mmCIF file of C-alpha atoms in Angstrom:
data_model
loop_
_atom_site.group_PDB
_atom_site.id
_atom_site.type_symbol
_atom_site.label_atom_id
_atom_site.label_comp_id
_atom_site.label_asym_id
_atom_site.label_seq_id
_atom_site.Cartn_x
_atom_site.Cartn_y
_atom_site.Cartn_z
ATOM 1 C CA UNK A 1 79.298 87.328 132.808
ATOM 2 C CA UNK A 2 76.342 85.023 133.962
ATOM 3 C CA UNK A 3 75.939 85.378 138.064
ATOM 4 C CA UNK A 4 74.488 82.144 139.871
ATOM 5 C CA UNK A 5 71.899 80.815 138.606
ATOM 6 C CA UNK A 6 68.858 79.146 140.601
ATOM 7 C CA UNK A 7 65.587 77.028 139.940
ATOM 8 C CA UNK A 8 62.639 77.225 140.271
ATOM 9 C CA UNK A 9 62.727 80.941 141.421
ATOM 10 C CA UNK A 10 59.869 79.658 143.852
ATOM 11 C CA UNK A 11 58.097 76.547 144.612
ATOM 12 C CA UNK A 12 55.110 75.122 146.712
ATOM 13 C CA UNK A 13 55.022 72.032 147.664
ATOM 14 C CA UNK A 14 52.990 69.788 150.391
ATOM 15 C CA UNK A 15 54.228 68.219 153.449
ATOM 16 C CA UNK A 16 55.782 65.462 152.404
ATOM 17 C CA UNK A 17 56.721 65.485 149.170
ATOM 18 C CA UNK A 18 60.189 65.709 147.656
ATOM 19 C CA UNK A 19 61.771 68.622 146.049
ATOM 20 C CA UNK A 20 64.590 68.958 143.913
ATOM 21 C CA UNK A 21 66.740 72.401 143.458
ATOM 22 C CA UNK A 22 69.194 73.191 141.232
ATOM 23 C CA UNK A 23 72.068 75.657 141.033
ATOM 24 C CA UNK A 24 74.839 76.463 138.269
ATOM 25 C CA UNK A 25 77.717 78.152 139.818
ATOM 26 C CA UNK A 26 79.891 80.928 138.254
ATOM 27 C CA UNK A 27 81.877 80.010 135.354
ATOM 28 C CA UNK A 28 84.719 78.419 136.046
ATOM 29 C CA UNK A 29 83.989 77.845 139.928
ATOM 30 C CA UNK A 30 84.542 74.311 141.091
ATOM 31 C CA UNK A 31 82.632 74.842 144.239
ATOM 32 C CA UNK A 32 79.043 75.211 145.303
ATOM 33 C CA UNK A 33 77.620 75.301 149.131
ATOM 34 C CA UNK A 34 74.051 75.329 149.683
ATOM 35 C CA UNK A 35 72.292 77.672 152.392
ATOM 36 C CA UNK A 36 68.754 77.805 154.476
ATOM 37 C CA UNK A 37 67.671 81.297 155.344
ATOM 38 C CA UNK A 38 64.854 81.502 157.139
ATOM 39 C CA UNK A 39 62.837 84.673 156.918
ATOM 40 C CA UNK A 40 64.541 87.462 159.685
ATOM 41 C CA UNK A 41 67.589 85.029 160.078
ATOM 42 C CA UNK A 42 71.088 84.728 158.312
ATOM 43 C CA UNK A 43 71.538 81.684 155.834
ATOM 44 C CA UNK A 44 72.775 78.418 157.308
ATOM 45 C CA UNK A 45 74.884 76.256 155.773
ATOM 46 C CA UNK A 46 73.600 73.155 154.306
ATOM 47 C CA UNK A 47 76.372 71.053 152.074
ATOM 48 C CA UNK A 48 79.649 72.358 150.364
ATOM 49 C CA UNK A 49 80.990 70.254 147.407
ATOM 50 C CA UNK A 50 84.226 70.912 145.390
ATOM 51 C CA UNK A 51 85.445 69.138 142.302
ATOM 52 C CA UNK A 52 82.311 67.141 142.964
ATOM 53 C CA UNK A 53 83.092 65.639 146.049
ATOM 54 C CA UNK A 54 80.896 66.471 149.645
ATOM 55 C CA UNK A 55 83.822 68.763 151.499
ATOM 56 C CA UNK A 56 81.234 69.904 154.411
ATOM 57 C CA UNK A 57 77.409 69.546 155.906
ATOM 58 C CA UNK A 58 75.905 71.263 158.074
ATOM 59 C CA UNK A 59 73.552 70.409 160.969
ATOM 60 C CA UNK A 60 70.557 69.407 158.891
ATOM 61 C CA UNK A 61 69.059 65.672 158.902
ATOM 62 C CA UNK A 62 69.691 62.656 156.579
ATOM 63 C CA UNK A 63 66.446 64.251 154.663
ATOM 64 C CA UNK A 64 68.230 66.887 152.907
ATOM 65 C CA UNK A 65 70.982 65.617 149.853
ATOM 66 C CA UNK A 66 72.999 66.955 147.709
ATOM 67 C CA UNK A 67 75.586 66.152 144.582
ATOM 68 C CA UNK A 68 77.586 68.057 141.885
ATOM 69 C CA UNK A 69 77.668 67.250 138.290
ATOM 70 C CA UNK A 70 81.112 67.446 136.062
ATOM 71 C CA UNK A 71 79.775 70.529 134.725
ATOM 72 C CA UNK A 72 79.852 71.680 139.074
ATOM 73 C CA UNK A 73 76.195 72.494 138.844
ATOM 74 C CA UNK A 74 74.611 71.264 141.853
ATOM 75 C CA UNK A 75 71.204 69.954 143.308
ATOM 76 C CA UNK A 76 69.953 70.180 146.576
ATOM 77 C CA UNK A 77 67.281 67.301 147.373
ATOM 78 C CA UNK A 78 64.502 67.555 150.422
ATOM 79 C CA UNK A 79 62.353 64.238 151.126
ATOM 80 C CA UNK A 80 59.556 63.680 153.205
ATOM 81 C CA UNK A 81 58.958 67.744 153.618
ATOM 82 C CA UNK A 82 58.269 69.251 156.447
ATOM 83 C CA UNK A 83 56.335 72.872 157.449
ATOM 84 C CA UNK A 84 59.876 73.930 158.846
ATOM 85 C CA UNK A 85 61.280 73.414 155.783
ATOM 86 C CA UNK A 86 59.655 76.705 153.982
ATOM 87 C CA UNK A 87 62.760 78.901 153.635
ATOM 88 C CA UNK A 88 64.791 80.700 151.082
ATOM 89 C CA UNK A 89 67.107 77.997 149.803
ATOM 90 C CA UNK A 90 70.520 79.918 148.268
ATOM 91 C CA UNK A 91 73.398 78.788 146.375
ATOM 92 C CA UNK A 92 77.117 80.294 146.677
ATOM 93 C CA UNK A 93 79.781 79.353 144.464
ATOM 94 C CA UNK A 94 83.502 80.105 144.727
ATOM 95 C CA UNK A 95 86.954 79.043 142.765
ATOM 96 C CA UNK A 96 88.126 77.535 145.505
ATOM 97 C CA UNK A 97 87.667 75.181 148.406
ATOM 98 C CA UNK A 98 87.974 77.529 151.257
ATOM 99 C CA UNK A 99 88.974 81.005 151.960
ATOM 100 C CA UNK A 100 87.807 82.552 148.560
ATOM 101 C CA UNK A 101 85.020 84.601 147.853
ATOM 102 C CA UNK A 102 81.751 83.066 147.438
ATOM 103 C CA UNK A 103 78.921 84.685 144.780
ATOM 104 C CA UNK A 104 75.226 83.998 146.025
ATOM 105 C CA UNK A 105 72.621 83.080 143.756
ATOM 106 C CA UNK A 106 69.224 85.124 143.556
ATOM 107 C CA UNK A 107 67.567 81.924 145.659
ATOM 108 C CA UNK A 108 64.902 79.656 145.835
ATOM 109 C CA UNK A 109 61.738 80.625 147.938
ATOM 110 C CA UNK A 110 60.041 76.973 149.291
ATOM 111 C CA UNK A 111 56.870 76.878 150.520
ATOM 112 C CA UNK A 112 55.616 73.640 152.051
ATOM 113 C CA UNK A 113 52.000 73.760 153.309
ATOM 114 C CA UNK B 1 79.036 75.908 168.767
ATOM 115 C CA UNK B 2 80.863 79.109 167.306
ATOM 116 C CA UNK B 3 78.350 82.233 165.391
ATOM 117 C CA UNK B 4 78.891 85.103 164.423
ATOM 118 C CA UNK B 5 76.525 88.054 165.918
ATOM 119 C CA UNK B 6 75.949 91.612 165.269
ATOM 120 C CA UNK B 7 74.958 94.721 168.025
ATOM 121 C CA UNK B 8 72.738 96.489 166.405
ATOM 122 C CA UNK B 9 69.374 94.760 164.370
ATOM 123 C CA UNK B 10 68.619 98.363 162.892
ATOM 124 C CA UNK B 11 70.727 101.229 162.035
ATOM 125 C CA UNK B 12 68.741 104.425 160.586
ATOM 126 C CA UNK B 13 70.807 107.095 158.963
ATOM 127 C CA UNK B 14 70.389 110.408 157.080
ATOM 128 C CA UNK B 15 71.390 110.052 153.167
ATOM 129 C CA UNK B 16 75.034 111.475 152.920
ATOM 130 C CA UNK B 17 75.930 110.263 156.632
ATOM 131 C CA UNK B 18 78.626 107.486 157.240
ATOM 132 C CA UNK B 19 77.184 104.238 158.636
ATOM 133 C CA UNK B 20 78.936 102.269 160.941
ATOM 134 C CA UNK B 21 77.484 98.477 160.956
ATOM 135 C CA UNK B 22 79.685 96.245 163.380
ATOM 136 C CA UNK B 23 80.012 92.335 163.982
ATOM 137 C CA UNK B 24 81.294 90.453 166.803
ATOM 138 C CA UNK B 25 82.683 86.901 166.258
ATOM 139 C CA UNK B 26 83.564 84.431 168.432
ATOM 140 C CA UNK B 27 86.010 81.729 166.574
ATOM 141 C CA UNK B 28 89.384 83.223 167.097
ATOM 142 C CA UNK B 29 90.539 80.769 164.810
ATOM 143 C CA UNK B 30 88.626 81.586 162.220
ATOM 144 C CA UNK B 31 90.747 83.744 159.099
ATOM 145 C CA UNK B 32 88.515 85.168 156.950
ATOM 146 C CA UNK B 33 85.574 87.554 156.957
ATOM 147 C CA UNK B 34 83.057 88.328 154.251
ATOM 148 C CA UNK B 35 80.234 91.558 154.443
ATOM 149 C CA UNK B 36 77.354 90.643 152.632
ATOM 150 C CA UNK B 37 74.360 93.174 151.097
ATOM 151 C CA UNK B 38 70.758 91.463 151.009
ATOM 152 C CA UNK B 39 68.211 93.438 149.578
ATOM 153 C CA UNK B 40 64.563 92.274 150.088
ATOM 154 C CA UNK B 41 63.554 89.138 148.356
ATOM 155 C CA UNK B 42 67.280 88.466 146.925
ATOM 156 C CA UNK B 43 70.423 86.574 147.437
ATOM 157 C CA UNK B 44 73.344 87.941 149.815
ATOM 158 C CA UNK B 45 75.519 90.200 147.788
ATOM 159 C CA UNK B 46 79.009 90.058 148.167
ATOM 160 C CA UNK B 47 80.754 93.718 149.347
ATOM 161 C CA UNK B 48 83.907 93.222 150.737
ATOM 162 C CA UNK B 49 85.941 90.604 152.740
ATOM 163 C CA UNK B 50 89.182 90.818 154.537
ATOM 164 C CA UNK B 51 91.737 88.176 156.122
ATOM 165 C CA UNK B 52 93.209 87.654 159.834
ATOM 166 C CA UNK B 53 96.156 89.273 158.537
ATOM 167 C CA UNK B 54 94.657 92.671 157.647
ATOM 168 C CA UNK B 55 93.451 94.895 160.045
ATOM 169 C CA UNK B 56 91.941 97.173 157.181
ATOM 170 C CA UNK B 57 90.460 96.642 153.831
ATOM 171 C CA UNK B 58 88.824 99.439 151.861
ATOM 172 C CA UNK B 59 86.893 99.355 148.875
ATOM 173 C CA UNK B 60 84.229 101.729 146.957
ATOM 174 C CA UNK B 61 82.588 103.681 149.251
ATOM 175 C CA UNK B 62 83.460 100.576 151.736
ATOM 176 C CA UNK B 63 85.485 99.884 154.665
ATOM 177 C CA UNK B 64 86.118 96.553 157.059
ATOM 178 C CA UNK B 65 87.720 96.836 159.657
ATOM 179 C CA UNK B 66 89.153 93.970 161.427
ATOM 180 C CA UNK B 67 90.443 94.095 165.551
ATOM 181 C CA UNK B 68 91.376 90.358 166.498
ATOM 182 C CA UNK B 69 92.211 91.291 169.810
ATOM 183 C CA UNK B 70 88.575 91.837 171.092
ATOM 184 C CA UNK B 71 87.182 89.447 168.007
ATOM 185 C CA UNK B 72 85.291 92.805 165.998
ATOM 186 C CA UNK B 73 84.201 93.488 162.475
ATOM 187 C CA UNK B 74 82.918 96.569 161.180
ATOM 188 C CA UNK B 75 81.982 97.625 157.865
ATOM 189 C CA UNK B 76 81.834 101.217 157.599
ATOM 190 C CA UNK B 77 80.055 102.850 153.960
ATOM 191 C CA UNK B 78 80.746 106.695 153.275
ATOM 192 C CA UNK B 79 78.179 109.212 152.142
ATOM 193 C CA UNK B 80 75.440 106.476 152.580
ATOM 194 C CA UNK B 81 72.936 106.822 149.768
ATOM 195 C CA UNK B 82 69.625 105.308 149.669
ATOM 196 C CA UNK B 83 70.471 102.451 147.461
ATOM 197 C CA UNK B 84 72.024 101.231 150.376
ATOM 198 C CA UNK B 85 69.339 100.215 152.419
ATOM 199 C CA UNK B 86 69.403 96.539 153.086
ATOM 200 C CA UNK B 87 70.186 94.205 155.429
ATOM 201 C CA UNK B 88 74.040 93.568 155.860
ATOM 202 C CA UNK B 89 75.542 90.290 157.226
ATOM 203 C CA UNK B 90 78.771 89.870 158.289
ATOM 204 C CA UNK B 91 79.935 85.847 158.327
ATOM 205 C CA UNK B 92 82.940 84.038 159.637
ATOM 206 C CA UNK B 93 84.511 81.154 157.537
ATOM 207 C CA UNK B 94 84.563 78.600 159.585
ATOM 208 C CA UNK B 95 88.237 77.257 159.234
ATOM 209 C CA UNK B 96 89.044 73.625 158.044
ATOM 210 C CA UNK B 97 88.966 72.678 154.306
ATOM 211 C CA UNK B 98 85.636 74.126 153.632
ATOM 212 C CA UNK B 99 83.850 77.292 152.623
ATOM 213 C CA UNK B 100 81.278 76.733 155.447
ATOM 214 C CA UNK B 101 80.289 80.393 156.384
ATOM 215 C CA UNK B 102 78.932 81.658 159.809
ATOM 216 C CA UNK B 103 76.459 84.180 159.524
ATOM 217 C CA UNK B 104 74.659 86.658 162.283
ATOM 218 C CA UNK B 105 71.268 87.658 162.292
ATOM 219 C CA UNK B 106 71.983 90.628 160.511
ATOM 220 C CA UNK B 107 71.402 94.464 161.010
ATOM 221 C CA UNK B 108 68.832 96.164 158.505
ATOM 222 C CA UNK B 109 70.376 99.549 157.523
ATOM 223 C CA UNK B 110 67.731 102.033 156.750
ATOM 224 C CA UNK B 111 68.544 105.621 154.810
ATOM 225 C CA UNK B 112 66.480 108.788 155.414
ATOM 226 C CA UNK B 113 66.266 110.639 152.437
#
């Protein structure tokens, strides 16, 4: 069975730009949260949506979006990057809204110069 | 607010040891734990995970341990090989309706041959 999937396996991209990332969960998982890891750090939670509804954000500003399709594949949109924004951007999906285990995807690496 | 943090940033250990990686967390609401594999230049792998009303959970090789009285994780892996060098996260759901996850800093476990 297909893991999560992720695109563009990397990116670069110049300050101020907008970037779009996509994710396609697990089959049959209804939820997909989006994480920042910044290199020597643990991921930080971005947005959670379930049966294509926002369920949770994190502390990150108005410039980062997000939104789920029927078929609960997800994108994560940045505007008006930033330098602080170069991270590894991951995707976790689960089968449920909380307290299930969530499956990573291999990532996105951003690079904003 | 709440995180999840780790003792030890590097553990080095002799192929065929036991490794001991442990976690403090600081939500004693929180109910369920998840340790996490990352492996340079990937996405978080999912190990184990255990729930406030365990105190133990084994799996291959695996072990969490869970002692809500002084808020500790540990994630102990037998016979260590070196395939299991990586860096190893615990993370905290953070209660509520969501699959929000709290991550630490991580500890990077490193295996002499």
């Amino acid at each position: 069975d297909a893991g999560v999937t992720q695109s563009p396996t990397h990116l670069i991209k110049t300050r101020g730009q907008h970037v779009t990332l996509r994710c396609s969960p697990i089959s049959g998982h209804k939820s997909v949260s989006w994480y920042q890891q910044v290199l020597g750090q643990g991921p930080q939670f971005i947005f959670q949506y379930y049966e294509k509804e926002e369920r949770g954000r994190g502390n990150f500003p108005d410039r980062f979006s997000a939104r789920q399709f029927p078929n609960y594949s997800s994108e994560l949109n940045v505007n008006a990057l930033l330098l602080g924004d170069s991270a590894l951007y991951l995707c976790a999906s689960s089968t449920t809204g909380y307290g299930g285990e969530q499956y990573f995807g291999p990532g996105t690496r951003l690079t904003v110069t | 607010g709440e995180s999840v943090g780790l003792h030890l940033p590097t553990l080095s250990v002799q192929e065929g040891d036991n490794s001991i990686i442990n976690c403090a967390y600081s939500n004693s609401a929180s109910d369920y734990f998840i340790w996490y594999k990352q492996e340079s230049g990937k996405g978080p792998q999912f190990i184990i995970d255990i729930r406030s009303n365990m105190d133990k959970r084994q799996g291959q090789r695996v072990t969490v341990l869970l002692n809500k009285t002084v808020k500790h994780l540990s994630l102990q892996i037998a016979a260590t090989q070196p395939g299991d060098s990586a860096v190893y996260f615990c993370a905290e759901e953070d209660g509520g309706a969501t699959n929000k996850l709290i991550f630490g800093t991580g500890t990077l476990l490193a295996v002499q041959p």
